Amino acid sequence: MLPGAWLCWASLLLLARPARPCPVGCDCFIQEVFCSDEALAAIPPAIPPHATDIIFVETSFTTVETRAFVGSPNLTKVVFLNTQLRHFGADAFGGLPRLEDLEITGSSLSNLSTDIFSNLTSLGKFTLNFNTLEALPEGLFLHMDSLESLQLQGNRLQTLPERIFQPLRRLKTLNLAQNLLAQLPEELFHPLASLQTLKLSNNALSGLPQGVFGKLGSLQELFLDGNKISELPPGVFSQLFCLERLWLQRNTIRHLPPPIFSALGNLTTLSLQGNTLRGLPAGLFAHTPGLVGLSLSHNQLETVPEGVFAGLSNLSSLTLSHNAIAHLPAGVFRDLENLVNLYLGSNNLTALHPALFQNLSRLELLSLSRNQLTTLPEGIFNTNDNLFNVALHSNPWQCDCHLAYLFSWLHEHTDRLLNIQTYCAGPAYLKGQVVPALKEEQLVCPVTRDRLGFQAPGLDDREPGGSWDLAVEDRAARSRCTYSNPEGTVVLACDEAQCRWLNIQLSPRQGAGSPGLAYNASQAWDLRSSCGSVRVTVSVGAQVAGP
Ligand SMILES: *[C@@H]1O[C@H](CO)[C@@H](O)[C@H](O)[C@H]1NC(C)=O
Ligand SMILES: *[C@@H]1O[C@H](CO)[C@@H](O)[C@H](O)[C@H]1NC(C)=O
Ligand SMILES: *[C@@H]1O[C@H](CO)[C@@H](O)[C@H](O)[C@H]1NC(C)=O
Ligand SMILES: *[C@@H]1O[C@H](CO)[C@@H](O)[C@H](O)[C@H]1NC(C)=O
Ligand SMILES: *[C@@H]1O[C@H](CO)[C@@H](O)[C@H](O)[C@H]1NC(C)=O
Ligand SMILES: *[C@@H]1O[C@H](CO)[C@@H](O)[C@H](O)[C@H]1NC(C)=O
Ligand SMILES: *[C@@H]1O[C@H](CO)[C@@H](O)[C@H](O)[C@H]1NC(C)=O
Ligand SMILES: *[C@@H]1O[C@H](CO)[C@@H](O)[C@H](O)[C@H]1NC(C)=O
């Protein structure tokens, strides 16, 4: 962040450099003074009168004396980036009636006293990011009546005085992320009636007082991610009528009280990713019909209740990946008519209902990778007219006749390259083959004895004909049959009266397997299926080609 800011200032300012008197160790531009000389011993006394902004970068002086800028009453912005500042006189920024923006970032400040900033009544933005502040005195913000943005990210605050924010009735943004806050006083935020954004990400909060957000009727975005929250009090969000985005990812929430989101009628984005949820209460989202993005990934969900997403007609992205979901009710996505992205990867799904994605006519991306799926039911994508990206890899696909629908859908609707890592897990003779690279005729099923109603007679007694001369018993041939030797190294698939595909594995595998075929040799195998058996003879005639 800081080198970037440095470059940005440098390049902006170089463009507008006039020839005017300027303090030693600084560069002066029309309105900005930019001081980055390590040798600078203190705040320079002679800041040009027209300057409104002064920026110190990596300077090494440690002290700002009382009213150090008093000769420059026109300053509106004072910034210290990565400097060695440690000491401040009382009223250090006194005499700056127009000061709007004060920033001290990356300066290892560990303590502040209330008299330093006591007169900053026009300050709108106050930034103390990435110091080492461990505590703040209660009166620190006294008289900062105009403050709209307060940034305290990246310090070591463990707690805050209950009344510290009392004067900040106009505050819109409060950033307390990356501190060590473990507990919040219940009334801490109560004066902040104008607050729109509150960041409490990456602290050590293990719980929240029930009423802590009770007066934040203007809050639009709340960050609670990266804490240790395991329980949410049922009413903790009950006054956040304007909340649009709620970030609860990376906590240890085990279960959610059913009414937890019921006041959040304006909520559009909710992340619960990376918690330890084992289930979702029915009706959890019944009062948040405007949700657009919802993430529940990286939890421990084993299923989701049938009606839990009912009415979420604006939902565009739903992430359920990295759970333990083994079953999805047929109608669970039924109302999601605007869903575009659906992530179901890295779960424990073994089968999907044929109507699961019905009516998801806007769906464009579907991830099913890393599940236990062996096939997908016929017609499952028939109403998904915009679907073009389906991730299928890392499932134990059974490449037989039941996969024919998915296979032909892939060929018609999607870029086959998307699934080049999608392999057959079975049957044995197709194991490891890339699914989209198969030929349709390879997707055959053994005909079961039940379907035929009789055991077809064997063909062992037939005269072995030419290499490919295969005769299959007439009635059995009406259906597809896959014949195989016991080792699975020679496989023959037939349907109708024709055999469409032969696989012979000649390279010997360890132990069992076929020996190689010698030149000018012939070998026969007896193959069985539930339709009966056949004998396949393969002859190799090797001839010397021309010189
Ligand atoms: C403040 O800026 C005004 C012009 O905006 C200028 O006339 C005045 O001299 C400046 N005051 C000081 C103390 O430099
Ligand atoms: C605040 O400013 C007034 C006048 O500008 C001054 O008299 C007073 O000492 C200042 N307060 C502090 C705490 O320095
Ligand atoms: C912090 O406390 C030390 C000693 O108590 C003091 O010397 C120093 O000026 C204080 N720093 C600030 C920024 O108040
Ligand atoms: C949404 O927020 C507005 C204020 O921005 C509020 O008036 C309205 O009641 C809220 N809607 C719901 C359903 O809470
Ligand atoms: C859904 O989105 C549309 C368009 O953005 C909006 O007009 C409508 O109010 C939203 N529905 C709900 C329930 O928030
Ligand atoms: C997946 O389901 C199987 C069978 O129900 C179960 O044994 C296994 O533990 C589940 N795996 C996960 C990661 O939940
Ligand atoms: C799909 O939508 C139609 C009408 O839009 C509705 O009749 C049907 O029940 C829906 N299907 C499902 C599975 O919800
Ligand atoms: C195979 O037989 C053909 C003629 O029958 C002969 O020309 C050829 O040399 C034989 N090849 C080998 C490797 O024995």
XYZ file of C-alpha atoms and ligand atoms in Angstrom:
659
model
C 0.000 0.000 0.000
C 2.600 2.526 0.997
C 5.059 2.232 -1.898
C 2.052 2.457 -4.200
C 0.820 5.620 -2.541
C 4.322 7.065 -2.724
C 4.609 6.475 -6.444
C 1.173 7.828 -7.046
C 1.946 11.066 -5.231
C 5.319 11.372 -6.879
C 3.964 11.025 -10.368
C 0.971 13.273 -9.771
C 3.073 15.990 -8.283
C 5.880 15.972 -10.804
C 3.458 17.076 -13.450
C 2.621 20.330 -11.724
C 5.870 21.487 -10.250
C 6.253 25.278 -10.181
C 9.404 27.149 -9.234
C 8.596 28.554 -5.763
C 10.438 28.750 -2.445
C 10.182 25.475 -0.615
C 11.500 24.108 2.723
C 14.766 22.190 2.515
C 14.063 18.462 2.328
C 10.656 18.938 0.682
C 9.290 19.354 -2.798
C 6.588 21.922 -3.323
C 3.878 21.890 -5.921
C 0.929 24.142 -6.506
C -1.048 23.006 -3.466
C 0.963 20.089 -2.121
C 4.180 19.886 -0.157
C 5.884 16.557 -0.225
C 8.644 15.815 2.314
C 10.581 12.579 2.140
C 14.073 13.555 3.214
C 15.244 11.401 6.109
C 17.456 14.250 7.278
C 14.500 16.531 7.927
C 14.774 17.341 11.656
C 11.279 18.636 12.413
C 8.132 20.003 10.832
C 9.508 22.725 8.541
C 8.493 26.235 9.664
C 8.185 27.828 6.211
C 5.436 25.940 4.439
C 4.297 27.954 1.398
C 1.079 29.858 2.231
C -0.850 28.509 -0.726
C -0.231 24.855 0.270
C -3.281 22.891 1.375
C -1.750 19.412 1.635
C 1.467 18.291 3.269
C 2.716 14.709 3.096
C 5.653 13.248 5.014
C 6.994 9.896 3.819
C 9.642 7.915 5.713
C 10.962 10.948 7.547
C 12.916 10.228 10.735
C 12.047 13.053 13.132
C 10.064 11.726 16.102
C 8.144 14.709 17.478
C 5.375 17.046 16.433
C 5.497 19.998 18.818
C 2.486 21.899 20.111
C 0.801 23.814 17.280
C 3.590 22.871 14.912
C 1.690 23.950 11.809
C 0.406 27.242 13.153
C 2.080 29.237 10.371
C 0.064 27.365 7.722
C -3.616 27.856 8.616
C -4.716 26.945 5.094
C -3.717 23.273 5.441
C -6.619 20.893 4.881
C -4.654 17.652 4.727
C -1.691 16.412 6.791
C -0.291 12.924 6.166
C 2.543 10.937 7.755
C 3.363 7.647 6.018
C 5.886 5.237 7.561
C 7.620 7.896 9.595
C 9.354 7.661 12.985
C 6.792 9.805 14.846
C 6.366 8.889 18.507
C 5.755 12.081 20.469
C 3.159 14.799 20.125
C 2.853 18.042 22.029
C -0.549 19.052 23.343
C -2.752 20.464 20.587
C -0.119 19.377 18.047
C -2.421 20.174 15.140
C -3.914 23.276 16.726
C -4.285 26.372 14.636
C -5.496 24.467 11.567
C -9.171 25.496 11.383
C -9.587 23.933 7.939
C -7.925 20.587 8.646
C -10.160 17.912 7.107
C -7.890 14.943 6.668
C -5.250 13.780 9.149
C -3.374 10.546 8.614
C -0.614 8.892 10.631
C -0.048 5.450 9.147
C 2.756 2.974 9.807
C 4.482 4.958 12.554
C 4.601 2.488 15.480
C 2.559 4.762 17.754
C 1.613 2.765 20.822
C -0.160 5.364 22.972
C -1.970 8.608 22.450
C -3.180 11.188 24.915
C -6.428 13.100 24.587
C -4.878 16.566 24.439
C -3.038 15.916 21.141
C -6.102 16.109 18.909
C -8.382 18.100 21.179
C -9.305 20.956 18.855
C -9.899 19.258 15.485
C -13.503 20.334 15.034
C -13.363 20.442 11.228
C -11.713 17.052 10.783
C -13.673 14.799 8.420
C -11.249 11.917 8.024
C -8.893 10.597 10.686
C -6.572 7.696 9.894
C -4.309 5.914 12.371
C -3.773 2.646 10.461
C -0.928 0.198 11.037
C 0.520 1.627 14.196
C 0.879 -0.335 17.437
C -1.863 1.327 19.451
C -2.884 -0.859 22.389
C -5.517 1.367 23.912
C -7.265 4.649 23.228
C -8.110 7.190 25.906
C -11.813 7.853 26.386
C -11.729 11.531 25.341
C -9.645 11.032 22.188
C -12.363 12.104 19.772
C -13.879 14.853 21.884
C -14.975 17.798 19.696
C -14.436 15.867 16.448
C -18.022 16.648 15.609
C -17.458 16.645 11.844
C -15.694 13.309 11.625
C -17.135 11.020 8.914
C -14.353 8.465 8.548
C -12.243 6.913 11.307
C -9.614 4.356 10.343
C -7.911 2.349 13.100
C -7.006 -0.764 11.110
C -3.950 -2.838 11.963
C -3.256 -1.815 15.559
C -3.223 -3.846 18.787
C -6.405 -2.618 20.387
C -7.811 -5.177 22.825
C -10.780 -3.231 24.026
C -12.269 0.231 23.727
C -13.759 2.561 26.346
C -17.542 2.322 26.199
C -18.030 6.064 25.601
C -15.140 6.717 23.247
C -17.318 7.216 20.150
C -19.823 9.473 21.958
C -18.975 12.637 19.943
C -19.033 10.933 16.521
C -22.673 11.386 15.535
C -21.792 12.064 11.925
C -19.404 9.145 11.512
C -20.163 7.095 8.379
C -17.175 4.745 8.242
C -15.445 3.055 11.174
C -12.625 0.639 10.484
C -11.377 -1.421 13.440
C -10.136 -4.385 11.372
C -6.935 -6.272 12.246
C -6.829 -5.458 15.918
C -6.998 -7.760 18.941
C -10.502 -6.877 20.062
C -11.899 -9.776 22.059
C -14.999 -8.118 23.472
C -17.088 -5.100 22.667
C -18.898 -3.032 25.294
C -22.619 -3.280 24.521
C -23.099 0.478 24.129
C -19.865 1.186 22.263
C -21.474 1.902 18.891
C -24.747 3.365 20.154
C -23.879 7.026 19.424
C -23.043 6.238 15.779
C -26.485 6.883 14.335
C -25.065 7.837 10.917
C -22.708 4.887 10.563
C -22.898 3.166 7.159
C -19.832 0.890 7.208
C -18.403 -0.918 10.229
C -15.329 -3.110 9.838
C -14.470 -5.496 12.652
C -12.716 -8.073 10.435
C -9.774 -10.078 11.754
C -10.075 -9.435 15.460
C -10.466 -11.939 18.297
C -14.185 -11.499 18.987
C -15.663 -14.674 20.430
C -19.143 -13.345 20.886
C -21.241 -10.229 20.529
C -23.475 -8.553 23.091
C -27.112 -8.851 21.988
C -27.600 -5.071 21.726
C -24.225 -4.063 20.313
C -25.573 -3.014 16.892
C -28.925 -1.948 18.298
C -28.750 1.711 17.299
C -27.076 1.382 13.906
C -30.190 2.074 11.886
C -28.180 3.478 8.953
C -25.627 0.678 8.681
C -25.246 -0.693 5.158
C -22.207 -2.934 5.480
C -20.948 -4.926 8.450
C -17.696 -6.893 8.476
C -17.378 -9.512 11.211
C -15.219 -11.942 9.240
C -12.070 -13.530 10.633
C -13.099 -13.598 14.281
C -13.859 -16.450 16.683
C -17.599 -16.013 16.898
C -19.308 -19.322 17.638
C -22.764 -18.107 18.629
C -24.810 -15.161 17.424
C -27.423 -13.766 19.833
C -30.818 -14.140 18.065
C -31.541 -10.410 18.071
C -28.075 -9.094 17.328
C -28.968 -7.830 13.823
C -32.592 -7.004 14.608
C -32.277 -3.227 14.161
C -30.131 -3.192 11.010
C -32.972 -2.361 8.656
C -30.699 -0.803 6.045
C -28.004 -3.491 6.049
C -27.078 -4.590 2.528
C -23.880 -6.589 3.000
C -22.998 -8.847 5.927
C -19.642 -10.616 6.115
C -19.503 -13.461 8.641
C -16.947 -15.679 6.922
C -14.086 -17.346 8.789
C -15.672 -17.630 12.222
C -16.693 -20.766 14.122
C -20.462 -20.377 13.944
C -22.017 -23.783 14.613
C -25.667 -22.973 14.219
C -27.835 -20.016 13.344
C -30.926 -18.975 15.323
C -33.830 -19.090 12.786
C -34.787 -15.380 13.149
C -31.193 -14.129 12.966
C -31.603 -12.388 9.573
C -35.314 -11.622 9.792
C -34.930 -7.819 10.061
C -32.534 -7.591 7.145
C -35.025 -6.823 4.403
C -32.419 -4.910 2.395
C -29.713 -7.576 2.539
C -28.127 -8.374 -0.838
C -24.859 -10.080 0.109
C -24.243 -12.597 2.869
C -21.140 -14.659 3.438
C -21.119 -17.487 5.955
C -18.187 -19.198 4.295
C -15.682 -20.970 6.506
C -17.744 -21.621 9.619
C -18.757 -24.927 11.206
C -22.443 -24.948 10.313
C -23.906 -28.442 10.330
C -27.364 -27.438 9.206
C -29.529 -24.506 8.207
C -32.827 -23.795 9.958
C -35.870 -23.778 7.668
C -36.981 -20.235 6.969
C -33.511 -18.795 7.558
C -33.754 -16.569 4.464
C -37.510 -16.064 4.488
C -37.180 -12.321 5.181
C -34.199 -11.555 2.976
C -35.836 -11.816 -0.459
C -33.379 -9.400 -2.058
C -30.288 -11.606 -1.595
C -28.077 -11.556 -4.678
C -24.976 -13.352 -3.406
C -24.934 -16.084 -0.755
C -21.934 -18.148 0.255
C -22.149 -21.146 2.561
C -18.983 -22.876 1.401
C -16.439 -24.479 3.729
C -18.951 -25.520 6.374
C -20.087 -28.961 7.512
C -23.530 -29.073 5.923
C -24.748 -32.577 5.168
C -27.921 -31.439 3.467
C -30.023 -28.311 3.070
C -33.727 -28.149 3.935
C -36.124 -28.254 0.992
C -37.555 -24.742 1.351
C -34.530 -22.885 2.670
C -33.921 -20.894 -0.537
C -37.610 -20.368 -1.259
C -38.419 -16.920 -2.573
C -34.831 -15.862 -3.273
C -35.775 -14.815 -6.758
C -32.930 -12.267 -7.068
C -30.208 -14.691 -6.035
C -27.494 -14.688 -8.666
C -24.674 -16.607 -6.999
C -25.026 -19.483 -4.552
C -21.948 -21.205 -3.163
C -22.366 -24.497 -1.322
C -18.987 -26.006 -2.140
C -16.674 -27.648 0.416
C -19.364 -29.095 2.640
C -20.385 -32.694 3.243
C -23.672 -32.504 1.349
C -24.747 -36.000 0.380
C -28.304 -35.194 -0.629
C -30.172 -32.251 -2.158
C -33.986 -32.183 -2.088
C -35.510 -32.113 -5.589
C -37.086 -28.672 -5.222
C -34.389 -26.904 -3.236
C -33.398 -24.503 -6.040
C -36.880 -24.179 -7.511
C -37.395 -20.439 -6.920
C -33.947 -19.285 -7.963
C -35.042 -18.002 -11.336
C -32.177 -15.488 -11.559
C -29.407 -17.819 -10.448
C -26.324 -17.492 -12.675
C -23.583 -19.305 -10.741
C -24.120 -22.409 -8.623
C -21.184 -24.020 -6.844
C -21.734 -27.533 -5.503
C -18.164 -28.793 -5.797
C -16.288 -30.676 -3.072
C -19.283 -32.299 -1.438
C -20.433 -35.878 -1.016
C -23.167 -35.974 -3.658
C -23.735 -39.416 -5.116
C -26.853 -38.736 -7.183
C -28.924 -35.756 -8.288
C -32.655 -35.562 -8.802
C -33.606 -35.080 -12.471
C -35.617 -31.917 -11.595
C -32.927 -30.380 -9.375
C -31.987 -27.634 -11.834
C -35.411 -27.265 -13.398
C -36.433 -23.644 -14.050
C -32.905 -22.299 -13.541
C -33.092 -20.715 -16.950
C -30.417 -18.086 -16.238
C -27.871 -20.598 -14.957
C -24.513 -20.158 -16.721
C -22.012 -21.871 -14.481
C -22.435 -25.055 -12.459
C -19.700 -26.765 -10.518
C -20.174 -30.413 -9.585
C -16.501 -31.282 -9.327
C -15.103 -33.359 -6.435
C -18.223 -35.270 -5.518
C -19.167 -38.949 -5.654
C -21.291 -38.759 -8.787
C -21.274 -41.743 -11.103
C -23.773 -40.368 -13.594
C -26.313 -37.589 -14.133
C -29.954 -38.307 -14.845
C -31.333 -37.971 -18.337
C -32.723 -34.509 -19.035
C -31.225 -32.826 -15.981
C -30.085 -29.768 -17.993
C -33.084 -29.585 -20.332
C -34.355 -26.241 -19.010
C -30.934 -24.647 -18.466
C -30.753 -22.803 -21.754
C -27.869 -20.552 -20.770
C -25.691 -23.147 -19.127
C -22.313 -23.365 -20.846
C -19.820 -24.101 -18.120
C -20.185 -27.284 -16.084
C -17.261 -28.512 -14.014
C -17.353 -32.296 -13.652
C -13.865 -33.412 -12.741
C -12.976 -35.615 -9.768
C -16.128 -37.703 -9.716
C -16.179 -41.483 -10.169
C -18.002 -41.319 -13.500
C -19.281 -44.681 -14.760
C -18.832 -44.466 -18.491
C -21.698 -46.648 -19.575
C -25.076 -46.159 -21.231
C -26.345 -44.116 -18.264
C -23.816 -41.415 -19.059
C -25.062 -41.024 -22.632
C -27.236 -37.994 -21.819
C -24.435 -36.071 -20.128
C -22.025 -37.065 -22.854
C -24.176 -35.788 -25.682
C -25.105 -32.669 -23.697
C -21.404 -31.932 -23.285
C -20.842 -32.302 -27.000
C -23.695 -30.025 -27.901
C -23.571 -27.303 -25.269
C -20.167 -26.732 -23.907
C -16.573 -26.315 -24.795
C -15.225 -29.798 -24.313
C -11.867 -28.435 -23.214
C -13.485 -27.405 -19.942
C -13.576 -30.992 -18.819
C -10.370 -32.478 -20.170
C -9.529 -33.516 -16.611
C -12.736 -35.516 -16.266
C -12.004 -39.226 -16.261
C -14.009 -42.433 -16.245
C -13.688 -44.418 -13.028
C -15.327 -47.433 -14.618
C -16.054 -49.824 -16.185
C -12.594 -51.333 -15.944
C -11.872 -51.137 -19.667
C -12.569 -47.364 -19.757
C -10.978 -46.429 -16.476
C -8.839 -43.339 -16.837
C -10.284 -42.324 -20.221
C -11.213 -38.673 -20.630
C -15.008 -38.466 -20.659
C -15.516 -35.831 -23.382
C -13.010 -37.624 -25.624
C -14.962 -40.895 -25.662
C -17.020 -42.037 -28.585
C -20.696 -42.379 -28.006
C -20.679 -46.054 -28.935
C -18.309 -46.767 -26.065
C -21.051 -45.891 -23.586
C -22.700 -49.272 -23.381
C -24.278 -51.238 -20.600
C -24.266 -54.942 -20.018
C -27.721 -56.330 -20.699
C -28.929 -57.920 -17.548
C -30.495 -61.273 -17.365
C -33.560 -59.694 -15.810
C -34.179 -57.427 -18.760
C -33.913 -60.287 -21.210
C -35.801 -62.736 -19.109
C -33.650 -65.614 -20.185
C -30.068 -66.650 -20.349
C -28.843 -66.416 -23.911
C -27.101 -69.531 -25.086
C -23.363 -69.491 -25.304
C -21.640 -69.297 -28.657
C -18.615 -71.285 -27.684
C -19.441 -74.047 -30.092
C -19.393 -71.783 -33.120
C -16.634 -72.086 -35.606
C -14.297 -69.155 -34.987
C -14.465 -67.102 -38.137
C -12.173 -64.320 -39.373
C -10.749 -61.869 -36.933
C -13.866 -59.717 -36.628
C -16.404 -62.291 -37.538
C -18.683 -62.143 -34.590
C -21.998 -63.697 -34.324
C -24.284 -62.715 -31.571
C -27.442 -64.471 -30.740
C -30.357 -62.706 -32.394
C -32.577 -61.840 -29.490
C -29.773 -60.704 -27.310
C -28.552 -58.439 -30.091
C -31.621 -56.226 -29.863
C -30.063 -54.603 -26.837
C -26.562 -53.498 -26.119
C -24.192 -56.095 -24.777
C -20.722 -55.678 -23.449
C -18.626 -58.795 -23.475
C -15.476 -59.131 -21.508
C -12.887 -61.681 -20.486
C -12.513 -62.234 -16.750
C -9.490 -59.945 -16.560
C -11.313 -57.087 -18.292
C -8.458 -56.709 -20.796
C -10.522 -57.609 -23.852
C -13.894 -55.948 -24.193
C -16.369 -55.989 -27.001
C -19.477 -53.819 -27.152
C -22.327 -54.745 -29.438
C -25.799 -53.516 -30.081
C -28.429 -54.324 -32.656
C -26.782 -56.862 -34.901
C -23.485 -55.078 -34.954
C -20.452 -54.935 -32.798
C -19.344 -51.359 -32.521
C -16.293 -51.326 -30.450
C -13.425 -53.617 -29.419
C -10.779 -52.931 -26.824
C -7.796 -55.253 -26.485
C -5.149 -54.490 -23.987
C -2.022 -56.229 -25.227
C 0.628 -54.718 -23.027
C 0.979 -57.154 -20.145
C 0.087 -55.747 -16.737
C 1.667 -57.054 -13.600
C 0.482 -60.553 -12.917
C -2.678 -61.133 -14.889
C -3.207 -59.737 -18.344
C -2.787 -60.645 -21.971
C 0.538 -61.606 -23.363
C 1.683 -59.642 -26.397
C 0.703 -60.955 -29.808
C 3.559 -62.368 -31.879
C 3.951 -61.532 -35.571
C 1.984 -63.760 -37.920
C 0.027 -65.086 -34.965
C -3.537 -65.470 -33.962
C -5.126 -65.456 -30.552
C -8.624 -66.151 -29.347
C -10.510 -65.086 -26.243
C -13.777 -66.276 -24.843
C -15.759 -63.259 -23.697
C -18.851 -63.368 -21.557
C -21.734 -61.085 -20.881
C -25.179 -61.611 -19.499
C -26.390 -61.867 -23.101
C -24.200 -64.873 -23.579
C -20.654 -65.351 -24.699
C -18.623 -64.942 -27.855
C -15.237 -65.989 -29.045
C -13.060 -63.251 -30.500
C -10.115 -64.188 -32.650
C -7.516 -61.648 -33.587
C -4.933 -62.443 -36.260
C -1.900 -60.344 -36.957
C -0.306 -60.592 -40.368
C 2.956 -58.704 -40.360
C 4.656 -58.082 -43.697
C 7.815 -56.303 -44.516
C 6.963 -52.940 -46.029
C 9.022 -51.644 -48.941
C 12.722 -50.866 -48.494
C -4.578 31.170 2.696
O -4.957 31.098 1.352
C -5.402 32.360 0.824
C -5.847 32.090 -0.603
O -6.741 31.018 -0.626
C -4.305 33.351 0.864
O -4.775 34.576 0.372
C -3.822 33.507 2.269
O -2.683 34.343 2.286
C -3.454 32.163 2.862
N -3.130 32.356 4.247
C -1.924 32.114 4.738
C -1.721 32.378 6.186
O -1.043 31.675 4.056
C -7.935 24.686 21.645
O -7.821 25.911 20.944
C -7.941 27.026 21.774
C -7.917 28.247 20.937
O -7.612 27.999 19.602
C -6.844 27.027 22.785
O -6.990 28.129 23.647
C -6.868 25.750 23.594
O -5.758 25.692 24.453
C -6.845 24.571 22.700
N -7.032 23.357 23.441
C -6.046 22.552 23.775
C -6.389 21.360 24.594
O -4.915 22.703 23.384
C 3.519 7.621 25.105
O 3.946 7.510 26.423
C 5.302 7.878 26.608
C 5.684 7.629 28.052
O 4.562 7.485 28.842
C 5.509 9.343 26.221
O 6.850 9.687 26.340
C 5.078 9.518 24.792
O 5.140 10.873 24.419
C 3.658 9.041 24.591
N 3.345 9.118 23.188
C 2.291 9.717 22.728
C 2.106 9.712 21.259
O 1.471 10.250 23.473
C -34.614 -0.874 3.396
O -33.947 0.299 3.759
C -34.759 1.449 3.751
C -33.906 2.615 4.101
O -32.769 2.637 3.298
C -35.893 1.307 4.715
O -36.723 2.443 4.636
C -36.685 0.086 4.379
O -37.665 -0.137 5.356
C -35.785 -1.128 4.319
N -36.513 -2.264 3.839
C -36.792 -3.283 4.607
C -37.559 -4.392 3.959
O -36.420 -3.346 5.752
C -34.778 -7.763 -7.103
O -34.005 -6.965 -7.991
C -34.768 -5.999 -8.661
C -33.864 -5.333 -9.668
O -32.670 -4.979 -9.078
C -35.349 -5.012 -7.663
O -36.115 -4.047 -8.323
C -36.211 -5.781 -6.694
O -36.677 -4.921 -5.698
C -35.418 -6.902 -6.058
N -36.294 -7.726 -5.268
C -36.210 -7.789 -3.964
C -37.154 -8.702 -3.299
O -35.386 -7.139 -3.337
C -19.706 -39.266 2.407
O -20.731 -40.216 2.557
C -20.289 -41.483 2.980
C -21.461 -42.423 2.934
O -22.603 -41.836 3.462
C -19.709 -41.348 4.378
O -19.229 -42.572 4.812
C -18.568 -40.357 4.315
O -18.062 -40.140 5.604
C -19.026 -39.050 3.732
N -17.876 -38.201 3.526
C -17.856 -36.956 3.963
C -16.636 -36.182 3.646
O -18.777 -36.476 4.570
C -41.128 -24.215 -13.222
O -41.896 -23.089 -13.533
C -43.183 -23.369 -13.920
C -43.853 -22.086 -14.294
O -42.958 -21.028 -14.345
C -43.921 -24.033 -12.773
O -45.214 -24.360 -13.165
C -43.179 -25.281 -12.384
O -43.777 -25.843 -11.251
C -41.760 -24.959 -12.086
N -41.047 -26.182 -11.863
C -40.513 -26.430 -10.711
C -39.763 -27.703 -10.606
O -40.581 -25.666 -9.781
C 4.738 -63.232 -41.941
O 4.304 -63.962 -43.056
C 4.575 -63.330 -44.298
C 3.963 -64.138 -45.445
O 3.043 -65.036 -44.972
C 6.056 -63.213 -44.494
O 6.327 -62.532 -45.686
C 6.617 -62.430 -43.324
O 8.030 -62.407 -43.410
C 6.238 -63.080 -42.010
N 6.695 -62.176 -40.929
C 7.359 -62.599 -39.887
C 7.843 -61.555 -38.920
O 7.620 -63.766 -39.720
